[in-house]
PDB file of C-alpha atoms in Angstrom:
ATOM      1  CA  UNK S   1     107.416  97.951 111.164  1.00 90.00           C
ATOM      2  CA  UNK S   2     105.144  95.023 110.401  1.00 96.00           C
ATOM      3  CA  UNK S   3     104.897  95.145 106.587  1.00 98.00           C
ATOM      4  CA  UNK S   4     108.202  96.274 105.024  1.00 98.00           C
ATOM      5  CA  UNK S   5     108.977  96.733 101.336  1.00 98.00           C
ATOM      6  CA  UNK S   6     112.707  96.920 100.519  1.00 98.00           C
ATOM      7  CA  UNK S   7     113.524  98.427  97.232  1.00 97.00           C
ATOM      8  CA  UNK S   8     116.597  99.635  95.456  1.00 96.00           C
ATOM      9  CA  UNK S   9     119.034  98.957  92.629  1.00 93.00           C
ATOM     10  CA  UNK S  10     120.621  95.605  92.130  1.00 88.00           C
ATOM     11  CA  UNK S  11     123.662  95.244  94.340  1.00 89.00           C
ATOM     12  CA  UNK S  12     122.368  97.938  96.779  1.00 93.00           C
ATOM     13  CA  UNK S  13     122.109  95.339  99.601  1.00 92.00           C
ATOM     14  CA  UNK S  14     118.273  94.716  99.618  1.00 93.00           C
ATOM     15  CA  UNK S  15     118.661  90.916 100.351  1.00 90.00           C
ATOM     16  CA  UNK S  16     121.284  91.538 103.125  1.00 91.00           C
ATOM     17  CA  UNK S  17     119.154  94.197 104.861  1.00 96.00           C
ATOM     18  CA  UNK S  18     116.036  92.122 104.460  1.00 96.00           C
ATOM     19  CA  UNK S  19     117.581  88.960 106.019  1.00 93.00           C
ATOM     20  CA  UNK S  20     118.964  90.973 108.922  1.00 96.00           C
ATOM     21  CA  UNK S  21     115.673  92.681 109.622  1.00 97.00           C
ATOM     22  CA  UNK S  22     113.674  89.512 109.228  1.00 97.00           C
ATOM     23  CA  UNK S  23     115.911  87.872 111.848  1.00 96.00           C
ATOM     24  CA  UNK S  24     115.700  90.746 114.325  1.00 97.00           C
ATOM     25  CA  UNK S  25     111.927  91.343 113.883  1.00 97.00           C
ATOM     26  CA  UNK S  26     110.987  87.673 113.459  1.00 96.00           C
ATOM     27  CA  UNK S  27     109.081  88.500 110.291  1.00 97.00           C
ATOM     28  CA  UNK S  28     108.568  86.242 107.288  1.00 97.00           C
ATOM     29  CA  UNK S  29     110.820  87.305 104.306  1.00 96.00           C
ATOM     30  CA  UNK S  30     110.201  86.959 100.618  1.00 94.00           C
ATOM     31  CA  UNK S  31     112.837  87.555  97.978  1.00 91.00           C
ATOM     32  CA  UNK S  32     110.898  88.590  94.895  1.00 92.00           C
ATOM     33  CA  UNK S  33     113.554  87.090  92.570  1.00 87.00           C
ATOM     34  CA  UNK S  34     112.731  83.648  94.106  1.00 85.00           C
ATOM     35  CA  UNK S  35     109.090  84.257  93.258  1.00 88.00           C
ATOM     36  CA  UNK S  36     109.663  85.648  89.767  1.00 88.00           C
ATOM     37  CA  UNK S  37     112.303  83.236  88.440  1.00 81.00           C
ATOM     38  CA  UNK S  38     112.438  79.487  88.449  1.00 75.00           C
ATOM     39  CA  UNK S  39     115.734  77.477  88.611  1.00 72.00           C
ATOM     40  CA  UNK S  40     116.155  77.986  84.795  1.00 73.00           C
ATOM     41  CA  UNK S  41     115.699  81.747  84.985  1.00 75.00           C
ATOM     42  CA  UNK S  42     112.281  81.413  83.421  1.00 84.00           C
ATOM     43  CA  UNK S  43     110.130  84.349  84.712  1.00 87.00           C
ATOM     44  CA  UNK S  44     106.549  83.980  85.822  1.00 90.00           C
ATOM     45  CA  UNK S  45     103.943  85.605  83.606  1.00 94.00           C
ATOM     46  CA  UNK S  46     103.247  89.124  84.809  1.00 94.00           C
ATOM     47  CA  UNK S  47      99.656  88.417  86.046  1.00 95.00           C
ATOM     48  CA  UNK S  48     100.820  85.427  88.027  1.00 95.00           C
ATOM     49  CA  UNK S  49     103.659  87.344  89.550  1.00 95.00           C
ATOM     50  CA  UNK S  50     101.234  90.073  90.581  1.00 96.00           C
ATOM     51  CA  UNK S  51      98.785  87.471  91.984  1.00 97.00           C
ATOM     52  CA  UNK S  52     101.610  86.004  94.018  1.00 95.00           C
ATOM     53  CA  UNK S  53     102.346  89.371  95.481  1.00 96.00           C
ATOM     54  CA  UNK S  54      98.705  89.998  96.336  1.00 97.00           C
ATOM     55  CA  UNK S  55      98.734  86.828  98.435  1.00 97.00           C
ATOM     56  CA  UNK S  56     102.046  87.826 100.105  1.00 96.00           C
ATOM     57  CA  UNK S  57     100.844  91.263 101.113  1.00 97.00           C
ATOM     58  CA  UNK S  58      97.660  89.857 102.646  1.00 97.00           C
ATOM     59  CA  UNK S  59      99.742  88.635 105.566  1.00 95.00           C
ATOM     60  CA  UNK S  60      99.833  90.560 108.861  1.00 97.00           C
ATOM     61  CA  UNK S  61     103.645  90.778 108.953  1.00 98.00           C
ATOM     62  CA  UNK S  62     106.117  90.522 106.155  1.00 98.00           C
ATOM     63  CA  UNK S  63     109.277  91.762 104.547  1.00 98.00           C
ATOM     64  CA  UNK S  64     109.303  91.666 100.707  1.00 97.00           C
ATOM     65  CA  UNK S  65     112.626  92.689  98.986  1.00 96.00           C
ATOM     66  CA  UNK S  66     112.933  93.395  95.360  1.00 94.00           C
ATOM     67  CA  UNK S  67     112.499  96.339  92.981  1.00 90.00           C
ATOM     68  CA  UNK S  68     110.097  95.204  90.269  1.00 92.00           C
ATOM     69  CA  UNK S  69     108.546  98.683  89.701  1.00 93.00           C
ATOM     70  CA  UNK S  70     105.713  97.267  87.616  1.00 94.00           C
ATOM     71  CA  UNK S  71     104.255  95.547  90.680  1.00 96.00           C
ATOM     72  CA  UNK S  72     105.546  97.981  93.320  1.00 97.00           C
ATOM     73  CA  UNK S  73     102.013  99.504  93.824  1.00 97.00           C
ATOM     74  CA  UNK S  74     100.839  96.166  95.174  1.00 97.00           C
ATOM     75  CA  UNK S  75     103.490  96.209  97.894  1.00 97.00           C
ATOM     76  CA  UNK S  76     103.072  99.914  98.614  1.00 97.00           C
ATOM     77  CA  UNK S  77      99.297  99.603  99.094  1.00 96.00           C
ATOM     78  CA  UNK S  78      99.841  97.282 102.047  1.00 97.00           C
ATOM     79  CA  UNK S  79     103.184  98.274 103.431  1.00 98.00           C
ATOM     80  CA  UNK S  80     103.631 100.395 106.545  1.00 98.00           C
ATOM     81  CA  UNK S  81     107.398 100.961 105.905  1.00 98.00           C
ATOM     82  CA  UNK S  82     109.494 101.289 102.797  1.00 98.00           C
ATOM     83  CA  UNK S  83     113.249 101.042 102.858  1.00 98.00           C
ATOM     84  CA  UNK S  84     114.733 102.567  99.700  1.00 97.00           C
ATOM     85  CA  UNK S  85     118.305 101.691  99.252  1.00 97.00           C
ATOM     86  CA  UNK S  86     119.379 104.625  97.006  1.00 97.00           C
ATOM     87  CA  UNK S  87     123.086 103.924  96.765  1.00 96.00           C
ATOM     88  CA  UNK S  88     125.535 105.120  94.099  1.00 96.00           C
ATOM     89  CA  UNK S  89     126.094 102.886  91.037  1.00 94.00           C
ATOM     90  CA  UNK S  90     129.691 102.315  91.963  1.00 93.00           C
ATOM     91  CA  UNK S  91     128.624 101.044  95.337  1.00 94.00           C
ATOM     92  CA  UNK S  92     126.026  98.768  93.718  1.00 91.00           C
ATOM     93  CA  UNK S  93     128.534  97.424  91.232  1.00 89.00           C
ATOM     94  CA  UNK S  94     130.982  96.638  94.031  1.00 88.00           C
ATOM     95  CA  UNK S  95     128.222  94.891  95.861  1.00 84.00           C
ATOM     96  CA  UNK S  96     127.540  92.706  92.788  1.00 82.00           C
ATOM     97  CA  UNK S  97     131.237  91.934  92.492  1.00 78.00           C
ATOM     98  CA  UNK S  98     131.301  90.918  96.187  1.00 75.00           C
ATOM     99  CA  UNK S  99     128.187  88.765  95.692  1.00 72.00           C
ATOM    100  CA  UNK S 100     129.825  87.068  92.688  1.00 64.00           C
ATOM    101  CA  UNK S 101     132.907  86.268  94.681  1.00 63.00           C
ATOM    102  CA  UNK S 102     130.936  84.966  97.717  1.00 63.00           C
ATOM    103  CA  UNK S 103     128.356  82.930  95.874  1.00 60.00           C
ATOM    104  CA  UNK S 104     130.422  81.950  92.686  1.00 62.00           C
ATOM    105  CA  UNK S 105     127.396  82.817  90.538  1.00 59.00           C
ATOM    106  CA  UNK S 106     124.108  81.082  90.141  1.00 54.00           C
ATOM    107  CA  UNK S 107     120.938  81.132  92.235  1.00 50.00           C
ATOM    108  CA  UNK S 108     120.644  80.616  95.883  1.00 50.00           C
ATOM    109  CA  UNK S 109     116.941  80.706  96.730  1.00 54.00           C
ATOM    110  CA  UNK S 110     117.534  80.415 100.477  1.00 58.00           C
ATOM    111  CA  UNK S 111     119.549  83.594 100.566  1.00 54.00           C
ATOM    112  CA  UNK S 112     117.691  85.549  97.910  1.00 52.00           C
ATOM    113  CA  UNK S 113     120.767  85.728  95.732  1.00 48.00           C
ATOM    114  CA  UNK S 114     120.258  85.574  92.013  1.00 56.00           C
ATOM    115  CA  UNK S 115     123.713  86.245  90.479  1.00 60.00           C
ATOM    116  CA  UNK S 116     123.038  86.610  86.823  1.00 63.00           C
ATOM    117  CA  UNK S 117     125.332  89.309  85.517  1.00 68.00           C
ATOM    118  CA  UNK S 118     124.721  90.570  81.934  1.00 72.00           C
ATOM    119  CA  UNK S 119     125.689  93.728  80.104  1.00 77.00           C
ATOM    120  CA  UNK S 120     121.972  94.753  80.259  1.00 83.00           C
ATOM    121  CA  UNK S 121     122.063  94.298  84.066  1.00 80.00           C
ATOM    122  CA  UNK S 122     125.259  96.364  84.346  1.00 83.00           C
ATOM    123  CA  UNK S 123     123.723  99.064  82.175  1.00 91.00           C
ATOM    124  CA  UNK S 124     120.645  98.940  84.341  1.00 87.00           C
ATOM    125  CA  UNK S 125     122.751  99.471  87.544  1.00 90.00           C
ATOM    126  CA  UNK S 126     124.683 102.301  85.970  1.00 91.00           C
ATOM    127  CA  UNK S 127     121.505 104.123  84.834  1.00 91.00           C
ATOM    128  CA  UNK S 128     119.277 103.287  87.828  1.00 91.00           C
ATOM    129  CA  UNK S 129     119.516 106.644  89.573  1.00 92.00           C
ATOM    130  CA  UNK S 130     118.880 108.479  86.310  1.00 95.00           C
ATOM    131  CA  UNK S 131     116.113 106.359  84.988  1.00 94.00           C
ATOM    132  CA  UNK S 132     114.498 104.132  87.679  1.00 93.00           C
ATOM    133  CA  UNK S 133     114.777 106.294  90.760  1.00 94.00           C
ATOM    134  CA  UNK S 134     112.470 108.929  89.282  1.00 95.00           C
ATOM    135  CA  UNK S 135     109.917 106.244  88.415  1.00 95.00           C
ATOM    136  CA  UNK S 136     110.172 104.711  91.972  1.00 95.00           C
ATOM    137  CA  UNK S 137     109.749 108.171  93.549  1.00 96.00           C
ATOM    138  CA  UNK S 138     106.644 108.787  91.369  1.00 96.00           C
ATOM    139  CA  UNK S 139     105.148 105.376  92.505  1.00 96.00           C
ATOM    140  CA  UNK S 140     105.952 106.284  96.171  1.00 96.00           C
ATOM    141  CA  UNK S 141     104.138 109.599  95.778  1.00 95.00           C
ATOM    142  CA  UNK S 142     101.190 107.987  94.044  1.00 94.00           C
ATOM    143  CA  UNK S 143     100.816 104.833  96.062  1.00 94.00           C
ATOM    144  CA  UNK S 144     102.858 105.200  99.291  1.00 91.00           C
ATOM    145  CA  UNK S 145     101.885 108.445 101.020  1.00 93.00           C
ATOM    146  CA  UNK S 146     100.791 106.452 104.026  1.00 96.00           C
ATOM    147  CA  UNK S 147     104.150 104.614 104.457  1.00 97.00           C
ATOM    148  CA  UNK S 148     107.085 105.478 106.615  1.00 97.00           C
ATOM    149  CA  UNK S 149     109.841 106.068 103.925  1.00 97.00           C
ATOM    150  CA  UNK S 150     113.371 105.323 104.999  1.00 98.00           C
ATOM    151  CA  UNK S 151     115.854 106.400 102.311  1.00 97.00           C
ATOM    152  CA  UNK S 152     119.381 105.058 102.780  1.00 98.00           C
ATOM    153  CA  UNK S 153     122.227 106.368 100.605  1.00 97.00           C
ATOM    154  CA  UNK S 154     125.206 104.463 101.988  1.00 97.00           C
ATOM    155  CA  UNK S 155     126.069 101.037 103.444  1.00 95.00           C
ATOM    156  CA  UNK S 156     126.974 102.882 106.690  1.00 97.00           C
ATOM    157  CA  UNK S 157     123.417 104.240 106.901  1.00 98.00           C
ATOM    158  CA  UNK S 158     122.107 100.777 106.304  1.00 97.00           C
ATOM    159  CA  UNK S 159     124.170  99.327 109.081  1.00 97.00           C
ATOM    160  CA  UNK S 160     123.043 102.190 111.440  1.00 98.00           C
ATOM    161  CA  UNK S 161     119.414 101.286 110.598  1.00 98.00           C
ATOM    162  CA  UNK S 162     119.997  97.627 111.447  1.00 98.00           C
ATOM    163  CA  UNK S 163     121.723  98.443 114.696  1.00 97.00           C
ATOM    164  CA  UNK S 164     119.016 100.900 115.717  1.00 97.00           C
ATOM    165  CA  UNK S 165     116.246  98.306 115.019  1.00 97.00           C
ATOM    166  CA  UNK S 166     118.316  95.596 116.823  1.00 96.00           C
ATOM    167  CA  UNK S 167     118.588  97.956 119.858  1.00 95.00           C
ATOM    168  CA  UNK S 168     114.920  98.713 119.794  1.00 93.00           C
ATOM    169  CA  UNK S 169     113.977  95.025 119.754  1.00 89.00           C
ATOM    170  CA  UNK S 170     116.353  93.755 122.423  1.00 79.00           C
ATOM    171  CA  UNK S 171     114.385  91.807 125.064  1.00 68.00           C
ATOM    172  CA  UNK S 172     114.220  93.722 128.322  1.00 62.00           C
ATOM    173  CA  UNK S 173     115.980  91.911 131.100  1.00 59.00           C
TER     174      UNK S 173
END
């Protein structure tokens, strides 16, 4: 697990899993929202965003978290592991509510938290499994046959993965 792409719906826990894995594995972490948006929520042009990701995936070791299906093939081409957080919409909405409570809204570059809740975003979360998940699966089949795919469907499974990786990377005494 040297080049890890973490994908999934908003509120699924991508940033949390990414932070924990980066700490355990001592791997550089990039939150794609921090790359895509500036402090005024102005997005990068698509070609610049893709170019930034090309630079990121050129590294030997990395964790990149964020869905961005339009540029997912860039990450898939270089990843050795994909963690797909495929959680139910209700779980994701609860995660968004918890994030809102914890961070009180706004952007927190350091933590990879971009708390901008709009009705479009809520609709996206509610329809993710019906509309985005098939697209992500198609991209995985087309560009990610070489990766180790870890699909997690609950927070409990995510916690077990973190614990397993932590146990595997404990220093031997």
